[in-house]
PDB file of C-alpha atoms and ligand atoms in Angstrom:
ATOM      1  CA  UNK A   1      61.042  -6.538 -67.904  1.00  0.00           C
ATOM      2  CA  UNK A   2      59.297  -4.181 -69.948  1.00  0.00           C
ATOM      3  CA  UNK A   3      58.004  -0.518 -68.703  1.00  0.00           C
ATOM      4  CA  UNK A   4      55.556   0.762 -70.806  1.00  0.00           C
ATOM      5  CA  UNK A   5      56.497   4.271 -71.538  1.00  0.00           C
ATOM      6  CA  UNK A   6      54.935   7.141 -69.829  1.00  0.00           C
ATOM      7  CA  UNK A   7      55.318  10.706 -71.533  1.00  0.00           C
ATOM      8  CA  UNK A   8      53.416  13.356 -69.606  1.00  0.00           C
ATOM      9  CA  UNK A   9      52.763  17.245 -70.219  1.00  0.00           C
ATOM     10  CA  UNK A  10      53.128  19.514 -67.340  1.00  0.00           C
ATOM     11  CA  UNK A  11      50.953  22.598 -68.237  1.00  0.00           C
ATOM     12  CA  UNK A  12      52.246  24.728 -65.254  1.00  0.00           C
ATOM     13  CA  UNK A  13      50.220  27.883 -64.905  1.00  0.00           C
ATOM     14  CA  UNK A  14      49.233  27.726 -68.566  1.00  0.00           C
ATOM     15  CA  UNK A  15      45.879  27.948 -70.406  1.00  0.00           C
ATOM     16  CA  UNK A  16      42.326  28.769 -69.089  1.00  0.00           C
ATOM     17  CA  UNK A  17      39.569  26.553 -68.792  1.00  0.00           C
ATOM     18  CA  UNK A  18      38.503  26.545 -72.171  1.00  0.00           C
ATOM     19  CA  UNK A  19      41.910  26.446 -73.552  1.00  0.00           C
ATOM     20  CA  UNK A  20      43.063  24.015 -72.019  1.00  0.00           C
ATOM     21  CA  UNK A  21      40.065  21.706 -72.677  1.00  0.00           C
ATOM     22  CA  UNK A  22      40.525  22.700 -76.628  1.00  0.00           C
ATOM     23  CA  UNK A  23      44.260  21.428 -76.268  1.00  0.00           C
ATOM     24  CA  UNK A  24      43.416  18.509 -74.597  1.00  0.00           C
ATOM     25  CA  UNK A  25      40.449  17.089 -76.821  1.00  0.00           C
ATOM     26  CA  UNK A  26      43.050  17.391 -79.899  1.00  0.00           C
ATOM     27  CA  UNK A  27      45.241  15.403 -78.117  1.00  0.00           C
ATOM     28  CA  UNK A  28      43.033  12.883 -77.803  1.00  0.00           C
ATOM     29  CA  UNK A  29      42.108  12.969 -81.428  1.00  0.00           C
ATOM     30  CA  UNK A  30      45.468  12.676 -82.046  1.00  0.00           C
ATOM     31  CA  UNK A  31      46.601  10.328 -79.823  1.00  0.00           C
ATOM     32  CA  UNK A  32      43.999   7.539 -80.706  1.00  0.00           C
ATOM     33  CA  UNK A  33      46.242   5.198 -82.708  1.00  0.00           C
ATOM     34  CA  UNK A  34      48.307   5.407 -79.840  1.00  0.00           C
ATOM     35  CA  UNK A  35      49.552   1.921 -78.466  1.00  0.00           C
ATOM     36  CA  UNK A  36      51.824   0.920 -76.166  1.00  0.00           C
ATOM     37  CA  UNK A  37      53.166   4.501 -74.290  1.00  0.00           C
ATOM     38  CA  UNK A  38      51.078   5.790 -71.810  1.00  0.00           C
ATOM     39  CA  UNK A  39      49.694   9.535 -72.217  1.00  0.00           C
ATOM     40  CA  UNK A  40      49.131  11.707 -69.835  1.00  0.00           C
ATOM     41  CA  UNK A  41      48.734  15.577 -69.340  1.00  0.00           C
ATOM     42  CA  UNK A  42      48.363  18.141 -65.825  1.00  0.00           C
ATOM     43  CA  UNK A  43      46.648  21.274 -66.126  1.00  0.00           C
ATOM     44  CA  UNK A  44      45.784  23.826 -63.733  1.00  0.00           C
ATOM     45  CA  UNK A  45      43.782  22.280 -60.827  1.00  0.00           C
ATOM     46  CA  UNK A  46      41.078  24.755 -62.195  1.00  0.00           C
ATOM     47  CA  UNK A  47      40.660  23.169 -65.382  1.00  0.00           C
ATOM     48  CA  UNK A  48      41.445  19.468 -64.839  1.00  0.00           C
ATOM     49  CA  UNK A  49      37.633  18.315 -64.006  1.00  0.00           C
ATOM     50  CA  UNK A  50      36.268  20.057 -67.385  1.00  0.00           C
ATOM     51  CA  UNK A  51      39.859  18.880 -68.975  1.00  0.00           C
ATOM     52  CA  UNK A  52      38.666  15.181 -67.206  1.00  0.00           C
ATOM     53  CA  UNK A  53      35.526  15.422 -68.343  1.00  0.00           C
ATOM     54  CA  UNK A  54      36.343  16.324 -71.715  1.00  0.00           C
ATOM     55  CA  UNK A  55      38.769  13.346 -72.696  1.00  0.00           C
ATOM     56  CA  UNK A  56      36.958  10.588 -70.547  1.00  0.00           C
ATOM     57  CA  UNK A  57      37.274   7.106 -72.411  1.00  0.00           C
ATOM     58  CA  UNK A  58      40.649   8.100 -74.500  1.00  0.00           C
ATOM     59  CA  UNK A  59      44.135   7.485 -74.129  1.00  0.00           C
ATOM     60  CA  UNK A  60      44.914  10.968 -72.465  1.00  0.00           C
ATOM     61  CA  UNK A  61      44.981  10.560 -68.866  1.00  0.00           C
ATOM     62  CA  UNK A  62      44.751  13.543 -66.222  1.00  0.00           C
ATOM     63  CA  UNK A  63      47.342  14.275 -63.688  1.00  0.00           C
ATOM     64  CA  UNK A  64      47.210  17.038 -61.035  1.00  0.00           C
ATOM     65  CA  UNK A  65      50.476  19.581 -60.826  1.00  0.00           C
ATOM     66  CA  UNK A  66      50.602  19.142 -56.700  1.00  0.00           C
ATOM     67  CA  UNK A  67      48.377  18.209 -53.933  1.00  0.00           C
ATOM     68  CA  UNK A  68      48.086  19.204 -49.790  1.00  0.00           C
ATOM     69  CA  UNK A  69      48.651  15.962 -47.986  1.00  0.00           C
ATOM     70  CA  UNK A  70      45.611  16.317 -45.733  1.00  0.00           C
ATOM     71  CA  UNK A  71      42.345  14.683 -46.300  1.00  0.00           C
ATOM     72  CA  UNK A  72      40.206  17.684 -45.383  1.00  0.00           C
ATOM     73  CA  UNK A  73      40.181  20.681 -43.212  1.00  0.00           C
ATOM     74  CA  UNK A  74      41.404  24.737 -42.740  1.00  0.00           C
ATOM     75  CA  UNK A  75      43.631  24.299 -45.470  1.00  0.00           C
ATOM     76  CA  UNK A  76      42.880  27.896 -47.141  1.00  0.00           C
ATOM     77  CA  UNK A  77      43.620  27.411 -50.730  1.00  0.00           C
ATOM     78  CA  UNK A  78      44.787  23.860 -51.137  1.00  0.00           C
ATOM     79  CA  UNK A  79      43.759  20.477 -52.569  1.00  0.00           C
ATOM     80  CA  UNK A  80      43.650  16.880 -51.214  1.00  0.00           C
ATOM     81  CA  UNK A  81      44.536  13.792 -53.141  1.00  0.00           C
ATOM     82  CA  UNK A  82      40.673  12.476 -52.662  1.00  0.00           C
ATOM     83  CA  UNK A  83      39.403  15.778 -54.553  1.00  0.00           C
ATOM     84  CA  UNK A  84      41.409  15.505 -57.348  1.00  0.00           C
ATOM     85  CA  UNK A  85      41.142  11.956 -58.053  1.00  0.00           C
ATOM     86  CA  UNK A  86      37.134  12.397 -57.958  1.00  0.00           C
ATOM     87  CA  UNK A  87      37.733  15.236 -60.471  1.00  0.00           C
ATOM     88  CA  UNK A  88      39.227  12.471 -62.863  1.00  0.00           C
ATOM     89  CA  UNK A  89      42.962  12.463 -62.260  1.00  0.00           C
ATOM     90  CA  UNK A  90      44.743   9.269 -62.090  1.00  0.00           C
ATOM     91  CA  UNK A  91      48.558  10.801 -61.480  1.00  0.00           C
ATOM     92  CA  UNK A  92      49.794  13.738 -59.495  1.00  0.00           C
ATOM     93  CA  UNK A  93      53.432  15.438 -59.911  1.00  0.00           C
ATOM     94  CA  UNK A  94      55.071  15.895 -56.751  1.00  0.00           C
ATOM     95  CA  UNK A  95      57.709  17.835 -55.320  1.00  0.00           C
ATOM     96  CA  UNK A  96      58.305  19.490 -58.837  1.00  0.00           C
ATOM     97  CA  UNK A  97      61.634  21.812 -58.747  1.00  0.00           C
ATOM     98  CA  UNK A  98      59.373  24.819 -59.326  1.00  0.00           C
ATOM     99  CA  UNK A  99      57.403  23.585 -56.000  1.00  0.00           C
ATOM    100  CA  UNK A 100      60.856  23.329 -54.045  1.00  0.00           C
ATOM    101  CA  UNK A 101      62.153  26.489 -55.110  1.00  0.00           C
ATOM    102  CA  UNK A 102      59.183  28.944 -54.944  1.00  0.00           C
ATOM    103  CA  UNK A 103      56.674  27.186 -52.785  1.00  0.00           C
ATOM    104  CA  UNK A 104      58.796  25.752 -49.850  1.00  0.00           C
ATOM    105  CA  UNK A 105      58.480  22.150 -50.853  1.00  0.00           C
ATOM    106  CA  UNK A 106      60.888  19.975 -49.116  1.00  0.00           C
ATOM    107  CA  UNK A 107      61.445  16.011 -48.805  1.00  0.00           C
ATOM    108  CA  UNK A 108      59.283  15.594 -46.162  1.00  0.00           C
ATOM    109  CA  UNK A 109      56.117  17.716 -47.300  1.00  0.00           C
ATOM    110  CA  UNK A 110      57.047  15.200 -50.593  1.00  0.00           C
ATOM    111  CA  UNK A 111      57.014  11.995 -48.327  1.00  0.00           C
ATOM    112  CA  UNK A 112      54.110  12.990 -46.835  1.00  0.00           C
ATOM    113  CA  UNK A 113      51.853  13.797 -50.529  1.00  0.00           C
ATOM    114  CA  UNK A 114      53.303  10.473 -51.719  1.00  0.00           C
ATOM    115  CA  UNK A 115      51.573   9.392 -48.856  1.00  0.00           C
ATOM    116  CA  UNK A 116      48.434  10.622 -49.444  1.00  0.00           C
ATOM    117  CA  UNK A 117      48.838  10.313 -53.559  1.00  0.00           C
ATOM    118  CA  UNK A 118      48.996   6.025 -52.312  1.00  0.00           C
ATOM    119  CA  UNK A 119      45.599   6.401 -50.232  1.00  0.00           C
ATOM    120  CA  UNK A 120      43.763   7.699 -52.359  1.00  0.00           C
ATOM    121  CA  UNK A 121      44.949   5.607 -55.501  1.00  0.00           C
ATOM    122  CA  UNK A 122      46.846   7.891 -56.931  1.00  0.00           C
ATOM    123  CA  UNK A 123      49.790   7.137 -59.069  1.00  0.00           C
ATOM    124  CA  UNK A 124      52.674   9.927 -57.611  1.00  0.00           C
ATOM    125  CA  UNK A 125      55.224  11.106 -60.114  1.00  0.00           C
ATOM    126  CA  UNK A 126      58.263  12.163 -57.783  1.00  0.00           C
ATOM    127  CA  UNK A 127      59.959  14.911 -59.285  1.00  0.00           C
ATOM    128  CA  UNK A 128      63.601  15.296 -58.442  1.00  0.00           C
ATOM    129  CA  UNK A 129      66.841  17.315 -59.614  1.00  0.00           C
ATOM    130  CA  UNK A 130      70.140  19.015 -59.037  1.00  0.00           C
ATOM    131  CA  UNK A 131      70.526  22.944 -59.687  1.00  0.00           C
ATOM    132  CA  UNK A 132      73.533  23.929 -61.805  1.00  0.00           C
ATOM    133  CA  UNK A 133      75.548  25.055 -58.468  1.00  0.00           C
ATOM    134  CA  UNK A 134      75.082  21.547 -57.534  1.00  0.00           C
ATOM    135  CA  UNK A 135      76.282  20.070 -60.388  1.00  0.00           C
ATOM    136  CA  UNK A 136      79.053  21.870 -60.997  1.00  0.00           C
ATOM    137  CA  UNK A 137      80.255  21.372 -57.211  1.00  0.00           C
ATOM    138  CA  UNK A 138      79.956  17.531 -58.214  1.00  0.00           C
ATOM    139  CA  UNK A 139      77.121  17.499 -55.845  1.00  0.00           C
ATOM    140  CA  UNK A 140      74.007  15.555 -58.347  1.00  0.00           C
ATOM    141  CA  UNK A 141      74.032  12.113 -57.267  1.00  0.00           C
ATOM    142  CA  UNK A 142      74.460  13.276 -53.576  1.00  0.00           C
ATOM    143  CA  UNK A 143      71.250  15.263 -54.225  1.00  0.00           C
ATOM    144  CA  UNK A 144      69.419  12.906 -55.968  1.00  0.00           C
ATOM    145  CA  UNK A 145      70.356  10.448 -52.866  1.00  0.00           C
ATOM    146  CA  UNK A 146      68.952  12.231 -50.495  1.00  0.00           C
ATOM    147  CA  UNK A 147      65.964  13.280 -52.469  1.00  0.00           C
ATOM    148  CA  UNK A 148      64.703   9.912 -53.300  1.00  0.00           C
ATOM    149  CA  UNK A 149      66.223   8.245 -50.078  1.00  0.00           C
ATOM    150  CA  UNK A 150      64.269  10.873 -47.905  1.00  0.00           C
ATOM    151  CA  UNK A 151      61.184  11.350 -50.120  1.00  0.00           C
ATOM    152  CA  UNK A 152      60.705   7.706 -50.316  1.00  0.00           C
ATOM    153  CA  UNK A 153      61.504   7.181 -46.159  1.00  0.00           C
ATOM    154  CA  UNK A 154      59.583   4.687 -44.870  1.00  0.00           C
ATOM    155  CA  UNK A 155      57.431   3.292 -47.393  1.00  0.00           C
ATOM    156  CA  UNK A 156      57.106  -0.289 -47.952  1.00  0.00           C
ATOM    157  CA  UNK A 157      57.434  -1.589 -51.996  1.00  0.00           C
ATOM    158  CA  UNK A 158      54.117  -2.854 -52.081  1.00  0.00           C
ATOM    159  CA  UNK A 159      52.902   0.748 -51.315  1.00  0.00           C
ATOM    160  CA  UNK A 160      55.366   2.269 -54.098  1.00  0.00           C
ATOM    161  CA  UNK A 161      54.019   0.116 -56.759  1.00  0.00           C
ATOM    162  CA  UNK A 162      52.720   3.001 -59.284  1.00  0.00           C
ATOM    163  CA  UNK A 163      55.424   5.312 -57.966  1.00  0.00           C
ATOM    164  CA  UNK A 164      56.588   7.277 -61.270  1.00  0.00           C
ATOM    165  CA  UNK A 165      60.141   8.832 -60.774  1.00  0.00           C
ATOM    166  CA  UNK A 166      61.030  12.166 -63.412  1.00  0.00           C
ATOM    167  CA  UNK A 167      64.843  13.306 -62.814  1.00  0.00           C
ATOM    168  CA  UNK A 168      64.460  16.639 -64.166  1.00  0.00           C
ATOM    169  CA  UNK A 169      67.742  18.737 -63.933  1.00  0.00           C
ATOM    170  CA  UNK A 170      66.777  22.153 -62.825  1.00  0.00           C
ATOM    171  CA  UNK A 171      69.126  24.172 -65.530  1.00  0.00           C
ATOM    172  CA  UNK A 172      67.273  21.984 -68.352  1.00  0.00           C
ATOM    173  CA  UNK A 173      63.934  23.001 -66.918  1.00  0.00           C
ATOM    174  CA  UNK A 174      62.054  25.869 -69.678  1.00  0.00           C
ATOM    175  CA  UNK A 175      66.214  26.819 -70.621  1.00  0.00           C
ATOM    176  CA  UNK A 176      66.231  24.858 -73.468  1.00  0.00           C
ATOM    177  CA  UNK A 177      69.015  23.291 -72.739  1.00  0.00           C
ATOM    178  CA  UNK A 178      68.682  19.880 -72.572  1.00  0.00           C
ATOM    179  CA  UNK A 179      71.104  17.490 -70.205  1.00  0.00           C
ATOM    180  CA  UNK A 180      73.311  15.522 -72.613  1.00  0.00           C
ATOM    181  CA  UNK A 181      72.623  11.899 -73.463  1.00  0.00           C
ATOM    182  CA  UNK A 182      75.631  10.784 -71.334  1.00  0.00           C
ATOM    183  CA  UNK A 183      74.509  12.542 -68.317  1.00  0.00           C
ATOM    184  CA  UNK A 184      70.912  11.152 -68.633  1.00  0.00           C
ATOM    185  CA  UNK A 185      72.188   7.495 -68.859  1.00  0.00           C
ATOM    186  CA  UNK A 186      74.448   8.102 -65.994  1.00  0.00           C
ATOM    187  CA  UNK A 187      71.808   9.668 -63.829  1.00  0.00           C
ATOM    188  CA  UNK A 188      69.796   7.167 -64.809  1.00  0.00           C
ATOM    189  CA  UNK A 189      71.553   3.986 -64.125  1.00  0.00           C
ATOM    190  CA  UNK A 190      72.590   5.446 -60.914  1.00  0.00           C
ATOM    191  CA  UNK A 191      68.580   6.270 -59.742  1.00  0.00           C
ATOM    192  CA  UNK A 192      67.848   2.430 -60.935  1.00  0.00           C
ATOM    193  CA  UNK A 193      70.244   1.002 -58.772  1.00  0.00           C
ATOM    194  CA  UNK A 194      69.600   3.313 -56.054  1.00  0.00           C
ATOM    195  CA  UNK A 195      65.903   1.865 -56.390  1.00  0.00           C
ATOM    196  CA  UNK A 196      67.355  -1.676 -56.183  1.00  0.00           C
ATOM    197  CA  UNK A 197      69.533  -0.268 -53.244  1.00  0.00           C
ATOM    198  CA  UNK A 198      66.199   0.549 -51.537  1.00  0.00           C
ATOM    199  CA  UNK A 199      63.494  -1.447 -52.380  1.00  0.00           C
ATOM    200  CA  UNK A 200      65.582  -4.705 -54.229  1.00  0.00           C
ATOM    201  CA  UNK A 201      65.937  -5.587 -57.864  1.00  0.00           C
ATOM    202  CA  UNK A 202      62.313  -6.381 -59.048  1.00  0.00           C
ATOM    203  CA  UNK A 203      60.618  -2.949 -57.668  1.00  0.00           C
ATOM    204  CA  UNK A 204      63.713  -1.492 -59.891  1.00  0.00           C
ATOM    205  CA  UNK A 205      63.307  -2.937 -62.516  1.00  0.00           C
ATOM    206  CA  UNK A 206      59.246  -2.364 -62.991  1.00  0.00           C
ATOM    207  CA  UNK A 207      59.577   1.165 -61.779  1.00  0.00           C
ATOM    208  CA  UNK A 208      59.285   3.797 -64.783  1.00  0.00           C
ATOM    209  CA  UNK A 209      62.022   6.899 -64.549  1.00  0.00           C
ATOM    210  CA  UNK A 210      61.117  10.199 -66.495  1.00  0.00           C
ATOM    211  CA  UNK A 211      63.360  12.642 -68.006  1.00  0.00           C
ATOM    212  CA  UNK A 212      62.044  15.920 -68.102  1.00  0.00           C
ATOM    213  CA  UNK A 213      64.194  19.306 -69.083  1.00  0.00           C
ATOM    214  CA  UNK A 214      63.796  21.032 -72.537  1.00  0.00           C
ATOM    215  CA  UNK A 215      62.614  17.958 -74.157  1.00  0.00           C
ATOM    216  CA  UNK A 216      60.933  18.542 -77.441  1.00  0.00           C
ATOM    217  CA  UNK A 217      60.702  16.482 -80.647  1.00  0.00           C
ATOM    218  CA  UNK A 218      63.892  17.169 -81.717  1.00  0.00           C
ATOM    219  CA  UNK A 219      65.407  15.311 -78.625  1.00  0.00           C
ATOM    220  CA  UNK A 220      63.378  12.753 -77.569  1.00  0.00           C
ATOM    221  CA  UNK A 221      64.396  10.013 -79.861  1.00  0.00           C
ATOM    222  CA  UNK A 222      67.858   9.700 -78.686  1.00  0.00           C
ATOM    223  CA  UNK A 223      66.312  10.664 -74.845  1.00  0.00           C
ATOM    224  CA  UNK A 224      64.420   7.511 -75.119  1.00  0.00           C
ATOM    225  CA  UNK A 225      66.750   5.510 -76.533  1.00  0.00           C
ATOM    226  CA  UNK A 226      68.655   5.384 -73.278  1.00  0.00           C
ATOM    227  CA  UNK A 227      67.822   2.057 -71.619  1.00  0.00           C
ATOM    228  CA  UNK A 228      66.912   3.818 -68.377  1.00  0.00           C
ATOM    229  CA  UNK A 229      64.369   6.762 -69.803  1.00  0.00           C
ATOM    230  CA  UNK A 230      60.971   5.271 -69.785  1.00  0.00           C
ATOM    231  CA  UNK A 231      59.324   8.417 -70.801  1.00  0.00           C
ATOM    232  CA  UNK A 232      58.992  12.090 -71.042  1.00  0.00           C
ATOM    233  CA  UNK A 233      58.045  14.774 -68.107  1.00  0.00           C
ATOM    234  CA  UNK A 234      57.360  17.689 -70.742  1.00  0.00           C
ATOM    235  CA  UNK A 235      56.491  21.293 -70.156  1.00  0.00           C
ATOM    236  CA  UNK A 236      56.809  24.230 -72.685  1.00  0.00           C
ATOM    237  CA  UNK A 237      56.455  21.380 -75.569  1.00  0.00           C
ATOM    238  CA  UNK A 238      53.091  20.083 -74.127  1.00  0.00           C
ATOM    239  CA  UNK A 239      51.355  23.150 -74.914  1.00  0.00           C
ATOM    240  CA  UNK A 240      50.867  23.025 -78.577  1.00  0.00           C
ATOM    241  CA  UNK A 241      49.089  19.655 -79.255  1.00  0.00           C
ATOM    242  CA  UNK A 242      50.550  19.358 -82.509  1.00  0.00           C
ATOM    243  CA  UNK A 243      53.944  19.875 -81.141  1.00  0.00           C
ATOM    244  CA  UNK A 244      53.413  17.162 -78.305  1.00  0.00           C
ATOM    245  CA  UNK A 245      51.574  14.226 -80.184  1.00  0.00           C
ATOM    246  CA  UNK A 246      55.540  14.253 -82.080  1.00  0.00           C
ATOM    247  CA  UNK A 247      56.994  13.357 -78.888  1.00  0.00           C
ATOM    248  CA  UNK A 248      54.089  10.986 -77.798  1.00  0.00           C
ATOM    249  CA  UNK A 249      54.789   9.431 -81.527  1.00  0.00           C
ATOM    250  CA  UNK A 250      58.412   9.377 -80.930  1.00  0.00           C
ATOM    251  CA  UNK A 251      58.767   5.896 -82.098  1.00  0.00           C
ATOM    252  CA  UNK A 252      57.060   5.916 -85.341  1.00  0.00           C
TER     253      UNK A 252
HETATM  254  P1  PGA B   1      60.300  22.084 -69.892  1.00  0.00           P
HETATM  255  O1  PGA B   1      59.702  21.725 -68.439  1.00  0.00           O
HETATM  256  O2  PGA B   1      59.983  20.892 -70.784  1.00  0.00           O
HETATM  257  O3  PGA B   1      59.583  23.312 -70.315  1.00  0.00           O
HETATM  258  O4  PGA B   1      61.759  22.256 -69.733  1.00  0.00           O
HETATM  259  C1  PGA B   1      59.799  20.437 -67.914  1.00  0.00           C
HETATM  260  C2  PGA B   1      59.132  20.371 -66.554  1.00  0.00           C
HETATM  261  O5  PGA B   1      59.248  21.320 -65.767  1.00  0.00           O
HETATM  262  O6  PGA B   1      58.479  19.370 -66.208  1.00  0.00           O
END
């Protein structure tokens, strides 16, 4: 079975409209010879229709950092899945660790944007993690368990089809600190089978699982080596296009 890598920039609350439209159209100059990985980069909600816009018809494909899992209403500052796919996304991120731990997100406001990510034909990356107190209390795949058990509650396979899972440790998020090549491939073996567990072999197997935490060019070849990692959830590194089109172009 082969998973065509995905390596994706998360642009947090970075660049403004114009800069991140500048970042994004050298990307895409850079990023034309690229076969075989999927590319794909979230910026602010503000600037991904110009960002859209501005890379329509290249490999660089727009993703949205969150979503609200209504269709419409008196939702006073949030976003449905419907606006931002009409603004040109095909992905959106959900239940980042900087969403849980500031913004209240929880595995059921994530089931429920997965939800609405499927309606409106959006591909849902499902971002999951342990914290270092976790870890160190031998807690991570218990975590992980319940995140992706209740995240993923009640959905059917066929509905998960373009799910995208990211494990992204939370002490490897913007520290620098990357988790170690052992405790990716562990973490990632155990979230494949947990996927079989769920949803049976085949949905396992064609599901792609990110890594995300400090990775940067200097890492990502032996991150990607694992058999498990089928791509990159990358922050800080994502910024500079320069910088990111060497992880994109990890393999040549
Ligand atoms: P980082 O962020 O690459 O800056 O560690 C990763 C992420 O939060 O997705």
């Amino acid at each position: 079975m082969t998973r065509i890598p995905l390596i994706a920039g998360n642009w947090k609350m970075h660049k403004t409209g114009p800069q991140a439209v500048e970042t994004a159209r050298q990307l895409a100059k850079l990023c034309s010879d690229v076969k075989n990985v999927d590319v794909m980069i979230a910026p602010t909600y503000l600037s991904l229709p110009l960002v859209a816009a501005s890379v329509a018809g290249t490999n660089v494909k727009i993703g949205a950092q969150n979503l609200y899992f209504e269709k419409e209403g008196a939702f006073t500052g949030e976003v449905s899945a419907d606006m931002i796919k009409a603004a040109g996304a095909s992905y959106v991120i959900i239940g980042h660790s900087e969403r849980r731990q500031y913004f209240g997100e929880t595995d059921s406001s994530v089931g429920k944007k997965i939800n609405s990510a499927i309606q409106s034909g959006l591909k849902p990356v499902l971002c999951i993690g342990e914290t270092e107190k976790q870890r160190d209390e031998e807690k991570t795949f218990l975590i992980l368990d319940k995140q992706v058990s209740d995240g993923l509650k009640g959905f059917v396979r066929e509905e998960l089809k373009d799910l995208v899972l990211a494990y992204e440790p939370v002490w490897a998020i913007g520290t620098g600190k990357s988790a170690s090549v052992q405790q990716v491939r562990q973490v990632h073996e155990y979230l494949r089978s947990l996927l079989e567990k769920l949803f049976a072999k085949p949905f396992a197997n064609q599901t792609r699982i990110l890594y995300g935490g400090s990775v940067k060019p200097e890492n990502v070849v032996e991150l990607m080596d694992i058999e498990d990692v089928d791509g990159a959830l990358v922050g800080g590194a994502s910024l500079d296009a320069d910088k990111f089109i060497k992880i994109i172009k990890y393999n040549i």
